[in-house]
Short mmCIF file of C-alpha atoms and ligand atoms in Angstrom, two decimals:
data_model
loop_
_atom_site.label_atom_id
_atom_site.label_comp_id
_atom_site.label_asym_id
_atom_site.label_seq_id
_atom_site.Cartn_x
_atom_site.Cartn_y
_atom_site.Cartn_z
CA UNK A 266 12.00 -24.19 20.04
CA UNK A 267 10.57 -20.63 21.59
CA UNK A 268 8.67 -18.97 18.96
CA UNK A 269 10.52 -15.80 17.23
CA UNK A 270 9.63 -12.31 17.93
CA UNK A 271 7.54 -10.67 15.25
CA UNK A 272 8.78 -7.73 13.75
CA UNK A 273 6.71 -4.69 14.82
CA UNK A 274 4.97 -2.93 12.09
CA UNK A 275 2.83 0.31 11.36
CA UNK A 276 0.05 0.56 8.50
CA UNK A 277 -0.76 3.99 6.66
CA UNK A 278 -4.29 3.47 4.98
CA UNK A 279 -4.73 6.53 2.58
CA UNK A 280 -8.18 7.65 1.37
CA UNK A 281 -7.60 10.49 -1.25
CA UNK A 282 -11.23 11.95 -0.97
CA UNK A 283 -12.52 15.38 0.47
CA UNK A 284 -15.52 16.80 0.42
CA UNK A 285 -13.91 19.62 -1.17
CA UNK A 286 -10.39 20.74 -1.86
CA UNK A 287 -8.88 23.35 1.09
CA UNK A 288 -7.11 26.26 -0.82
CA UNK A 289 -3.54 25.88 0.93
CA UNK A 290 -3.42 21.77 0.07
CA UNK A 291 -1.29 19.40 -1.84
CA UNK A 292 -2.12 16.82 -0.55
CA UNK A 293 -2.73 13.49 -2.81
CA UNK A 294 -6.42 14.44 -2.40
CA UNK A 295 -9.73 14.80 -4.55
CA UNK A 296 -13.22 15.17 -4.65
CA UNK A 297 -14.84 12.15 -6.28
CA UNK A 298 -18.56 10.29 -7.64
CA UNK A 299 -19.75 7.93 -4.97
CA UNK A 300 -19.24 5.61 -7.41
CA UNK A 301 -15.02 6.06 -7.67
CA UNK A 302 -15.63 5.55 -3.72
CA UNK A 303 -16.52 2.21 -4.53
CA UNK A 304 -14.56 1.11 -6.71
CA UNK A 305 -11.04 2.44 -4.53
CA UNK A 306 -12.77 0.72 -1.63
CA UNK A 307 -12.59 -2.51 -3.25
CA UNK A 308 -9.19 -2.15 -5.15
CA UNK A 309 -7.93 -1.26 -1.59
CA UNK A 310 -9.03 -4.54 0.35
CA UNK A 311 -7.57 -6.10 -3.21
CA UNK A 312 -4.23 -4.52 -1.72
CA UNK A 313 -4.12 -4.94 1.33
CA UNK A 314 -5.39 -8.94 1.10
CA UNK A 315 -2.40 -9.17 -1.65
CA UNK A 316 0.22 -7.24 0.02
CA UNK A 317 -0.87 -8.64 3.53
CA UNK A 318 0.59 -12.06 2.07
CA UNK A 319 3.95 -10.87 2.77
CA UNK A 320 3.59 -9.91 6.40
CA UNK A 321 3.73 -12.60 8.37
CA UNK A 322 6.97 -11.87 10.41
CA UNK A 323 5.27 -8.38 11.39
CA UNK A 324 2.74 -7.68 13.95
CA UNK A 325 1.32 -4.47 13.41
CA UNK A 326 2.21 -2.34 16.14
CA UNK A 327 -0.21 1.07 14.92
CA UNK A 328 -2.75 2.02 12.47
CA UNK A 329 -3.11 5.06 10.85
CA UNK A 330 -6.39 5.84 8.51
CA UNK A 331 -5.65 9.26 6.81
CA UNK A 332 -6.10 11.45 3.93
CA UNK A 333 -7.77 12.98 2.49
CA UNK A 334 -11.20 12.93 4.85
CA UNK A 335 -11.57 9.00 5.74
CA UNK A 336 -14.95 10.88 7.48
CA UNK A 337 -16.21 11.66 3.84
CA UNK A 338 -17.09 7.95 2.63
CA UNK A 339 -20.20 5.97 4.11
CA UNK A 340 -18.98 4.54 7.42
CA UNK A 341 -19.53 1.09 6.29
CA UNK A 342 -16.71 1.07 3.69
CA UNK A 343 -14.39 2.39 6.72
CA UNK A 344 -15.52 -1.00 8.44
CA UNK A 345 -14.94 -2.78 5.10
CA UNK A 346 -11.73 -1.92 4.85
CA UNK A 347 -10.71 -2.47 8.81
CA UNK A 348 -12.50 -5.74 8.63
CA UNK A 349 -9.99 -6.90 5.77
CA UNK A 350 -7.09 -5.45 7.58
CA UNK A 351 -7.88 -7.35 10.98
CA UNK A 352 -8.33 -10.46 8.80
CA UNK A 353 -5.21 -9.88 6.57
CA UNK A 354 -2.39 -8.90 9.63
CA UNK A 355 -1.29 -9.71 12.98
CA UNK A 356 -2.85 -6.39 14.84
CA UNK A 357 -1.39 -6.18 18.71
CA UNK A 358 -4.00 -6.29 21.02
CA UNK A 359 -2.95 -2.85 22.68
CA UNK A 360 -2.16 -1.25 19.09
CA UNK A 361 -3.26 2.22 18.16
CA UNK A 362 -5.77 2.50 15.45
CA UNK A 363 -6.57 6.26 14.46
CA UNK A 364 -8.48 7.81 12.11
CA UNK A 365 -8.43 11.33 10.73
CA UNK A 366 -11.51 12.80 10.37
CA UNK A 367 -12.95 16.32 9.59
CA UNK A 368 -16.08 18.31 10.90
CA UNK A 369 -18.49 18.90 8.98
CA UNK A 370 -18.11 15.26 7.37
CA UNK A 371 -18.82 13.31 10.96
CA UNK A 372 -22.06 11.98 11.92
CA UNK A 373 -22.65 10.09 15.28
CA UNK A 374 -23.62 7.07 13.14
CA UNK A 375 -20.06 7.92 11.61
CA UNK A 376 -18.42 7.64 15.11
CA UNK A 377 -20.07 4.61 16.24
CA UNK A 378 -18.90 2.53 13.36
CA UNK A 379 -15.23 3.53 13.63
CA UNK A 380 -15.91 2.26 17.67
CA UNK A 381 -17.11 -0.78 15.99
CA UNK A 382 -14.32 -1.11 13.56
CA UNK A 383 -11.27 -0.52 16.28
CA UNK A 384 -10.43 2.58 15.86
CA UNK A 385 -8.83 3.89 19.71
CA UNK A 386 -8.05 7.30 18.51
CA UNK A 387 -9.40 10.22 16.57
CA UNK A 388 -7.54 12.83 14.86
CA UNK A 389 -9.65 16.00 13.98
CA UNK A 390 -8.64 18.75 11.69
CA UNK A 391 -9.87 21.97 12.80
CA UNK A 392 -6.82 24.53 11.98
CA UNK A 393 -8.71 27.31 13.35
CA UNK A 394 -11.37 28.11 16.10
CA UNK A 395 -12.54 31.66 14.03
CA UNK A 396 -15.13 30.72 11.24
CA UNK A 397 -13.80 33.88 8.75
CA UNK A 398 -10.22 32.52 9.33
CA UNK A 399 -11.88 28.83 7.69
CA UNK A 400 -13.07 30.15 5.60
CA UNK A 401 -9.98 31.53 4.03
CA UNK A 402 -8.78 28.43 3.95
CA UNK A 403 -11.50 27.28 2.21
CA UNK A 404 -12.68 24.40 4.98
CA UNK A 405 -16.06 23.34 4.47
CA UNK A 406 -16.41 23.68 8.21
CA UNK A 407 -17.17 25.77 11.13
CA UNK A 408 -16.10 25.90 14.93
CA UNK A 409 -19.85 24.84 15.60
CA UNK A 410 -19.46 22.07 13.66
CA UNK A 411 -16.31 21.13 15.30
CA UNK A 412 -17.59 21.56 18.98
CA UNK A 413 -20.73 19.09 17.97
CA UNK A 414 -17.89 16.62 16.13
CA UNK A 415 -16.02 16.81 18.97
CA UNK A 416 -18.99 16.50 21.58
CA UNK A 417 -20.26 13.21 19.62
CA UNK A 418 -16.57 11.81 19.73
CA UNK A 419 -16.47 11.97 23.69
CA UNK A 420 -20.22 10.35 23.28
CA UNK A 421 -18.92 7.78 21.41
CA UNK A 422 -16.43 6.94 23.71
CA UNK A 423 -13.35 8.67 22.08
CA UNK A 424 -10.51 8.86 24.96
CA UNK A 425 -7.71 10.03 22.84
CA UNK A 426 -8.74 12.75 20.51
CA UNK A 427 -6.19 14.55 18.38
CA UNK A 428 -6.91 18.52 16.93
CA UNK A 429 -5.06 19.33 14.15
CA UNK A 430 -4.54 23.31 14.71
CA UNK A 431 -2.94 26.02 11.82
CA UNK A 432 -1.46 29.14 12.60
CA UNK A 433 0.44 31.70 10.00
CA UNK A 434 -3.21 31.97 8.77
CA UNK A 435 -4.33 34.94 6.10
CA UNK A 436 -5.66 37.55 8.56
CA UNK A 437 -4.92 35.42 11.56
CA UNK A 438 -3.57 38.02 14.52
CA UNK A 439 -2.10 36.83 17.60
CA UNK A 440 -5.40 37.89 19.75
CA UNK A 441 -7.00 35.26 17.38
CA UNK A 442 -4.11 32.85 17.31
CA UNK A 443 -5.14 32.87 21.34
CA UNK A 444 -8.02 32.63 21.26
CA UNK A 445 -7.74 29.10 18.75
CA UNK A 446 -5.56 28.11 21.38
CA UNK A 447 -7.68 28.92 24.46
CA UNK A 448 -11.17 27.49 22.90
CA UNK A 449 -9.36 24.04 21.93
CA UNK A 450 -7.41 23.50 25.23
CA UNK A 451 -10.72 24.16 27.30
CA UNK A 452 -12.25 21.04 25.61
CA UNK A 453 -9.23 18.86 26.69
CA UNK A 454 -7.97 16.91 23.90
CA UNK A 455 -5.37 14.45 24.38
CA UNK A 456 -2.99 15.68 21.71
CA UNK A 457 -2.42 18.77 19.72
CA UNK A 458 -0.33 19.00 16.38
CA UNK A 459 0.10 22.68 15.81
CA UNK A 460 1.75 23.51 12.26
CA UNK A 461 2.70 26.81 10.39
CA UNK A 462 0.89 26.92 6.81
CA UNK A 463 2.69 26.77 4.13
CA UNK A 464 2.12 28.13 0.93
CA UNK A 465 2.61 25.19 -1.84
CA UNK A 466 3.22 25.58 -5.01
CA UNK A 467 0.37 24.67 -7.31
CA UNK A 468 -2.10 25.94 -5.09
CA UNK A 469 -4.86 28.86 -5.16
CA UNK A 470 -2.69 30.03 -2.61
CA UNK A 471 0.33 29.82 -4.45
CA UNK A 472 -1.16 32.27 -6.91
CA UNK A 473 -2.51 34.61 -4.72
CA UNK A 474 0.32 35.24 -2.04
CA UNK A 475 3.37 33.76 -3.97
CA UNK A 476 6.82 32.02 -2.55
CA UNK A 477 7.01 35.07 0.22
CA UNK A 478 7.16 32.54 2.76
CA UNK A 479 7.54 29.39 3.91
CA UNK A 480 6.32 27.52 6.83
CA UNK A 481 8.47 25.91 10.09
CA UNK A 482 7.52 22.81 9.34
CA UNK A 483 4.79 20.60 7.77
CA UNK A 484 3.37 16.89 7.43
CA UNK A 485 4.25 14.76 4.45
CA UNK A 486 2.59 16.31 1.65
CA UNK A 487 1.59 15.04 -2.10
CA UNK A 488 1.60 16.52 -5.00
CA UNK A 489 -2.36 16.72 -6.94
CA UNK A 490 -3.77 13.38 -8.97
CA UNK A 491 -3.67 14.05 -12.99
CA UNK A 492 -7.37 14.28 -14.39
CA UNK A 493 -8.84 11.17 -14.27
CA UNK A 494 -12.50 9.82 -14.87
CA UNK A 495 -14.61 9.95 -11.96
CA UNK A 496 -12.87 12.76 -9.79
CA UNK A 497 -14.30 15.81 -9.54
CA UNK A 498 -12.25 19.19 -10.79
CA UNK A 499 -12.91 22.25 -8.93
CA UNK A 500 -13.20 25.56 -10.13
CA UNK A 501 -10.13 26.91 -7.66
CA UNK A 502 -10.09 30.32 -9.09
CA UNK A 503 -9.66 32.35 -6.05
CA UNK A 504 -8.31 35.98 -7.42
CA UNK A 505 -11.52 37.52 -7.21
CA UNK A 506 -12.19 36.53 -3.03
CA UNK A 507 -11.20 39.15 -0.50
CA UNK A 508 -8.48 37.22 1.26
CA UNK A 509 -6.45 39.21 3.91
CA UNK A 510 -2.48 39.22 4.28
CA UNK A 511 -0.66 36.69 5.98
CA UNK A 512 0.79 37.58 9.01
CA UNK A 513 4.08 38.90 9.07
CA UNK A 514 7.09 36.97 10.04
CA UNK A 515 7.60 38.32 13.15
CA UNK A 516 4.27 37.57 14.26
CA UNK A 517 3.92 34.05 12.82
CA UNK A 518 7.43 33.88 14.73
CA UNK A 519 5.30 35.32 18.16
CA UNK A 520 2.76 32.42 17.07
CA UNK A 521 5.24 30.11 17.41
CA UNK A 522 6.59 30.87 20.88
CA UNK A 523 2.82 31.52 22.18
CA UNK A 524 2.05 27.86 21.18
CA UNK A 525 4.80 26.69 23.37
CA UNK A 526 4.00 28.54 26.15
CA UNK A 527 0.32 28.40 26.49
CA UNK A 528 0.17 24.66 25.72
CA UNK A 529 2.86 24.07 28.55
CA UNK A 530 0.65 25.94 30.81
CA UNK A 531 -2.51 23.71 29.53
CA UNK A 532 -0.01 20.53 30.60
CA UNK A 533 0.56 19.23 27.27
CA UNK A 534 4.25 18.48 26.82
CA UNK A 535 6.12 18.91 23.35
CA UNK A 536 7.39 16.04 22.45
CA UNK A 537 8.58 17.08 18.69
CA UNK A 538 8.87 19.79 16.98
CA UNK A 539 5.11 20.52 16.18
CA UNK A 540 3.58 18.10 18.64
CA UNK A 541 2.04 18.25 21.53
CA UNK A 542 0.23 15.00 24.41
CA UNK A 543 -1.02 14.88 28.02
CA UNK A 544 1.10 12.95 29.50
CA UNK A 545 0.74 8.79 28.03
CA UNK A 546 -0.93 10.07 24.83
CA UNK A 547 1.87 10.86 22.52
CA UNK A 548 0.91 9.46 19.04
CA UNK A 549 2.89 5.99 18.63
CA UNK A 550 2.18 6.45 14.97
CA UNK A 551 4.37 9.10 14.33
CA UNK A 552 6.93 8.07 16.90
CA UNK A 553 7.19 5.12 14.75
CA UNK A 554 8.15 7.07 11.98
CA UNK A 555 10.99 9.13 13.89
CA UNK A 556 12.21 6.26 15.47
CA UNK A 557 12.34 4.22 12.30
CA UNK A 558 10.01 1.45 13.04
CA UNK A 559 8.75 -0.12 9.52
CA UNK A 560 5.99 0.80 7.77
CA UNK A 561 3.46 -0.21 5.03
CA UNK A 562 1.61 1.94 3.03
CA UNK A 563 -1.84 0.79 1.32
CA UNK A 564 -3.87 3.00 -1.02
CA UNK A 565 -3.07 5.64 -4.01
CA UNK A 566 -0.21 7.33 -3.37
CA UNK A 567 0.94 5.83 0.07
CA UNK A 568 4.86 5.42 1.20
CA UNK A 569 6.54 2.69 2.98
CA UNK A 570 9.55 1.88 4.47
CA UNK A 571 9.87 -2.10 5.18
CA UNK A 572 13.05 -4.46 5.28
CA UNK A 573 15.84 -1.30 4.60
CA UNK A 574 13.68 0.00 1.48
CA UNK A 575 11.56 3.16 0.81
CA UNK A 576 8.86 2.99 -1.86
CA UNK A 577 5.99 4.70 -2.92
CA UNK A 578 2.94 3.36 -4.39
CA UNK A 579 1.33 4.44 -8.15
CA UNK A 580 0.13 7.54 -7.41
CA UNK A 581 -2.54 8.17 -10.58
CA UNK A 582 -6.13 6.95 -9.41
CA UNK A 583 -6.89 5.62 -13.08
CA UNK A 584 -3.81 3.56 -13.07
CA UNK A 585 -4.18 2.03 -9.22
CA UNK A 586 -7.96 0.97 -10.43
CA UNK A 587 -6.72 -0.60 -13.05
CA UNK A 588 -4.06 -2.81 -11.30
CA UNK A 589 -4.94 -6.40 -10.74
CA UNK A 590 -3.20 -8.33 -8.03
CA UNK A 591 -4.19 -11.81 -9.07
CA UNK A 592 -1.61 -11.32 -11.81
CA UNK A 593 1.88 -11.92 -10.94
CA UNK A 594 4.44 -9.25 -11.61
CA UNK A 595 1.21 -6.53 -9.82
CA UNK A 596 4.23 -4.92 -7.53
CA UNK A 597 6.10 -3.84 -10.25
CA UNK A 598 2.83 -1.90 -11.34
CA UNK A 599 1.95 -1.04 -7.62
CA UNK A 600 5.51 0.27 -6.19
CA UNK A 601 7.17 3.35 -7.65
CA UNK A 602 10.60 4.85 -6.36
CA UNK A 603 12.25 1.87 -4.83
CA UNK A 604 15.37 2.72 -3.56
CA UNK A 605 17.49 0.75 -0.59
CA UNK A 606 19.35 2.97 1.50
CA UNK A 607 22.62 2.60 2.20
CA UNK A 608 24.13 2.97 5.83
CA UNK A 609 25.14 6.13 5.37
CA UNK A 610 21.37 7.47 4.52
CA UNK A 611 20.15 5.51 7.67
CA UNK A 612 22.49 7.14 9.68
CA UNK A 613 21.26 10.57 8.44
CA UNK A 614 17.99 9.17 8.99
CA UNK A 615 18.40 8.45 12.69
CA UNK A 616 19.69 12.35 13.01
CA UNK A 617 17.22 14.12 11.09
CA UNK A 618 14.09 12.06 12.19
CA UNK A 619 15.43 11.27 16.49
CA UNK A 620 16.27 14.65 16.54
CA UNK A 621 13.26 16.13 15.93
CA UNK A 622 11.48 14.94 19.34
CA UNK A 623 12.37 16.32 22.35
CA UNK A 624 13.40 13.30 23.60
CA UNK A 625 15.99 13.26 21.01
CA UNK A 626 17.86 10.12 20.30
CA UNK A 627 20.54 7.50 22.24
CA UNK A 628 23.80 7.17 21.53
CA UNK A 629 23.13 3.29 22.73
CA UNK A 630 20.46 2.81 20.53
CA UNK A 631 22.80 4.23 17.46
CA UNK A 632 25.54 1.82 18.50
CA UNK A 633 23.13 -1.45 18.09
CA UNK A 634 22.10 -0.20 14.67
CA UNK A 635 25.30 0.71 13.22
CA UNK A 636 27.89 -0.89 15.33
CA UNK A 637 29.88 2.28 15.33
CA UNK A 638 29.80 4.99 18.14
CA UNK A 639 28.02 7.93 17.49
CA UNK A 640 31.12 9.96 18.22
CA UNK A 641 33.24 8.36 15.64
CA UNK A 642 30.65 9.54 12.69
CA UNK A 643 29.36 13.24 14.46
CA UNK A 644 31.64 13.54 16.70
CA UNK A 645 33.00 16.91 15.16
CA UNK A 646 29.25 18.39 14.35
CA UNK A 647 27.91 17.47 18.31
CA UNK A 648 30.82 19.67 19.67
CA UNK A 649 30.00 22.68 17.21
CA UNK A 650 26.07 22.83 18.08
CA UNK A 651 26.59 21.83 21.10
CA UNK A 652 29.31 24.58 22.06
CA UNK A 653 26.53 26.69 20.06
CA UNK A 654 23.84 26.33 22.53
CA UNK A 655 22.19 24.18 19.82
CA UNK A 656 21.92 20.70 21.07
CA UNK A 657 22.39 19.36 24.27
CA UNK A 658 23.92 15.87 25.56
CA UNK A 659 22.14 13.92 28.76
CA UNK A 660 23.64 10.75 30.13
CA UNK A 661 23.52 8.89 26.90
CA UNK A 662 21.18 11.06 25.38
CA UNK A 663 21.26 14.00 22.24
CA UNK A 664 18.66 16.41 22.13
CA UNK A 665 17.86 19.92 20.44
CA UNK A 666 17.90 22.45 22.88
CA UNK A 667 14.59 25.09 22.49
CA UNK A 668 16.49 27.35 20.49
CA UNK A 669 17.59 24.37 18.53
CA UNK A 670 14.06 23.46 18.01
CA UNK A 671 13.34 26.80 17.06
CA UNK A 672 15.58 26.25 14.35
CA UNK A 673 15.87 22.99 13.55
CA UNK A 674 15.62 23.10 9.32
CA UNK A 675 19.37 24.16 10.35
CA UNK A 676 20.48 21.72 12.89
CA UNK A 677 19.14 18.78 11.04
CA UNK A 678 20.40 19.64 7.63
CA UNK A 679 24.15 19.94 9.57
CA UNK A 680 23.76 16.15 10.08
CA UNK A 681 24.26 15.25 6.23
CA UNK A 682 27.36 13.30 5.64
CA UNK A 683 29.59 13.77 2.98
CA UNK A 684 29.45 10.91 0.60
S1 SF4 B 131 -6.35 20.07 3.74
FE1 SF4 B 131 -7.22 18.11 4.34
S2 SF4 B 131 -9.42 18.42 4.16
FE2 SF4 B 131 -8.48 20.08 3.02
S3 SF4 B 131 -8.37 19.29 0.92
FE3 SF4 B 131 -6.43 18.81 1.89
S4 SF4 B 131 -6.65 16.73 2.66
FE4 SF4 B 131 -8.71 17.55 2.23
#
């Protein structure tokens, strides 16, 4: 009898530590004693060795190892961890395996391990190439410190290198949104992800410029950890720092087109909304999650969607440590927000997340999920943005036009079906 397919699968690995916490963020992120290192370090392989027990009909198409700063904790318990993940699951031979790092935190010993430990990709936040302009968002880095980060990356043997880049920043003008653009480019990266800030509620930011805007788009975020023993709280008064405006809408909106353009120039190709590869290097990772392959989430905090449900895992450091999964009943502890969605949310789902690369999505591909033509269920919102200059149809294809990109918060939310 021919052995069945596996089903392909993507890991998110989160590591909630910075060296210190960035103004503008929300992320589920902390500093912390070497010591709470440790002990998440070995709660995590406790995870992933327990959850991992589950998995044997996946293969694991894609790694992801993000934050947080992975880059902040000793490079050993990266390896650690990787070592009980390549133990635990079937990992493809060709799969990706990135991990987010930040300058300022990465040592060439740092790089060397992750070589050691699989990773195939790097993905390096730098938001900005002017020093006063990280500074106002409170990085703990420079553009020096990127260039050498970078520099030791290529050493180490780093062929596809992300840069995380920022614009909308306080005091950022478009001579110096340019200039970000032209500095990074020159150094060839494989990919760019290029995202507007947004100010988040709960922030220093928050309190110092207010709702008055938000952003095009942004990355999953997480709210803030409750106090807990062993994490680090910040003094994040920042009233009494000189920080600059933002920039005004129309120039953030200037920003915006200026991206597109210069990067097309540079021969990167968009490929979603705030993306940007060479040509072969778009991030599987995230086209996973807009094409809705499954995936697992390990670590404080994480998300997953596996098997037609989306849940989230405890999200209060004291409470993960504390979890032990030799008991039985541990994923009733672990997994918060369980819900199954129904056909009509994975229908919306296919929309909202297809539609946002520029690829868009197939009506073929909707058929053999849902058994339905797309017409039948959108047919009457395809005409209107269509006819609109919104969206655009290509042999069997559906795709957001630039304009429709431009505004896509719009488009998308049109694909919400009445229940
Ligand atoms: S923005 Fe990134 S580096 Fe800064 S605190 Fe948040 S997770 Fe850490």
């Amino acid at each position: 009898m021919a052995r069945q397919q596996k089903i392909p699968l993507e890991l998110y690995i989160h590591i909630p530590f910075c060296a210190r916490k960035c103004y503008y963020c929300d992320f589920l992120s902390f500093r912390a004693l070497s010591e709470t290192h440790e002990a998440y370090i070995r709660q995590l392989i406790r995870e992933i060795r327990a959850v991992s027990a589950g998995c044997e009909d996946y293969q694991v198409v894609t790694v992801f190892v993000g934050g947080g700063t992975p880059s902040v904790l000793e490079p050993e318990a990266i390896c650690r961890v990787m070592e009980a993940v390549y133990q635990c699951f079937d990992i493809a031979p060709d799969g990706e395996i990135s991990i987010e790092v930040n300058p300022g935190t990465l040592l060439q010993k740092k790089l060397l391990y992750y070589r050691q430990a699989g990773f195939n990709r790097l993905s390096i936040g730098l938001q900005s190439a002017d020093n006063r302009e990280l500074r106002h968002l409170g990085r703990i880095h420079s553009f020096e410190e990127f260039l050498k980060s970078f520099q030791s990356a290529r050493m180490a043997g780093f062929q596809n290198i992300n840069v995380d880049l920022m614009s909308g920043i306080p005091g950022q003008t478009m001579e110096s949104w340019k200039n970000t653009l032209k500095k990074v480019t020159m150094l060839k990266p494989e990919h760019i992800s290029s995202y507007s800030l947004i100010i988040e509620e709960g922030t220093p930011y928050w309190e110092r410029y207010g709702k008055k805007k938000r952003g095009r788009e942004k990355p999953q975020a997480l709210p803030n950890a409750a106090d807990t023993p062993g994490l680090i709280q910040e003094p994040m008064d920042i009233s009494r720092q000189e920080l600059p405006p933002l920039p005004d809408e129309d120039t953030e909106n200037q920003m915006y087109h200026l991206t597109r353009r210069f990067l097309k120039e540079q021969g990167y190709g968009r490929y979603e909304i705030s993306n940007y590869a060479k040509p072969g290097y778009e991030c599987r990772h995230n086209i996973g999650y807009w094409t809705g392959v499954p995936y697992l989430g390990l670590g404080l905090g994480s998300s997953s969607y596996l098997a037609g449900f989306r849940f989230s895992n405890e999200r209060s450091m004291e409470r993960y440590l504390k979890l032990d999964f030799a008991a039985p009943g541990w994923q009733d502890l672990l997994y918060t927000q369980v819900h199954q969605l129904t056909r009509q949310e994975k229908m919306e789902e296919f929309m909202f997340l297809g539609l946002r690369m520029t690829g868009g999505i197939s009506e073929i591909d909707f058929v053999s999920a849902f058994g339905v033509k797309l017409e039948t269920v959108y047919g009457d919102v395809i005409r209107q943005l269509t006819a609109s200059g919104l969206l655009k149809r290509e042999n069997t294809r559906l795709a957001l036009t630039e304009w429709g990109m431009d505004v896509s918060n719009f488009v998308l939310s049109e694909f919400l079906l009445e229940d």
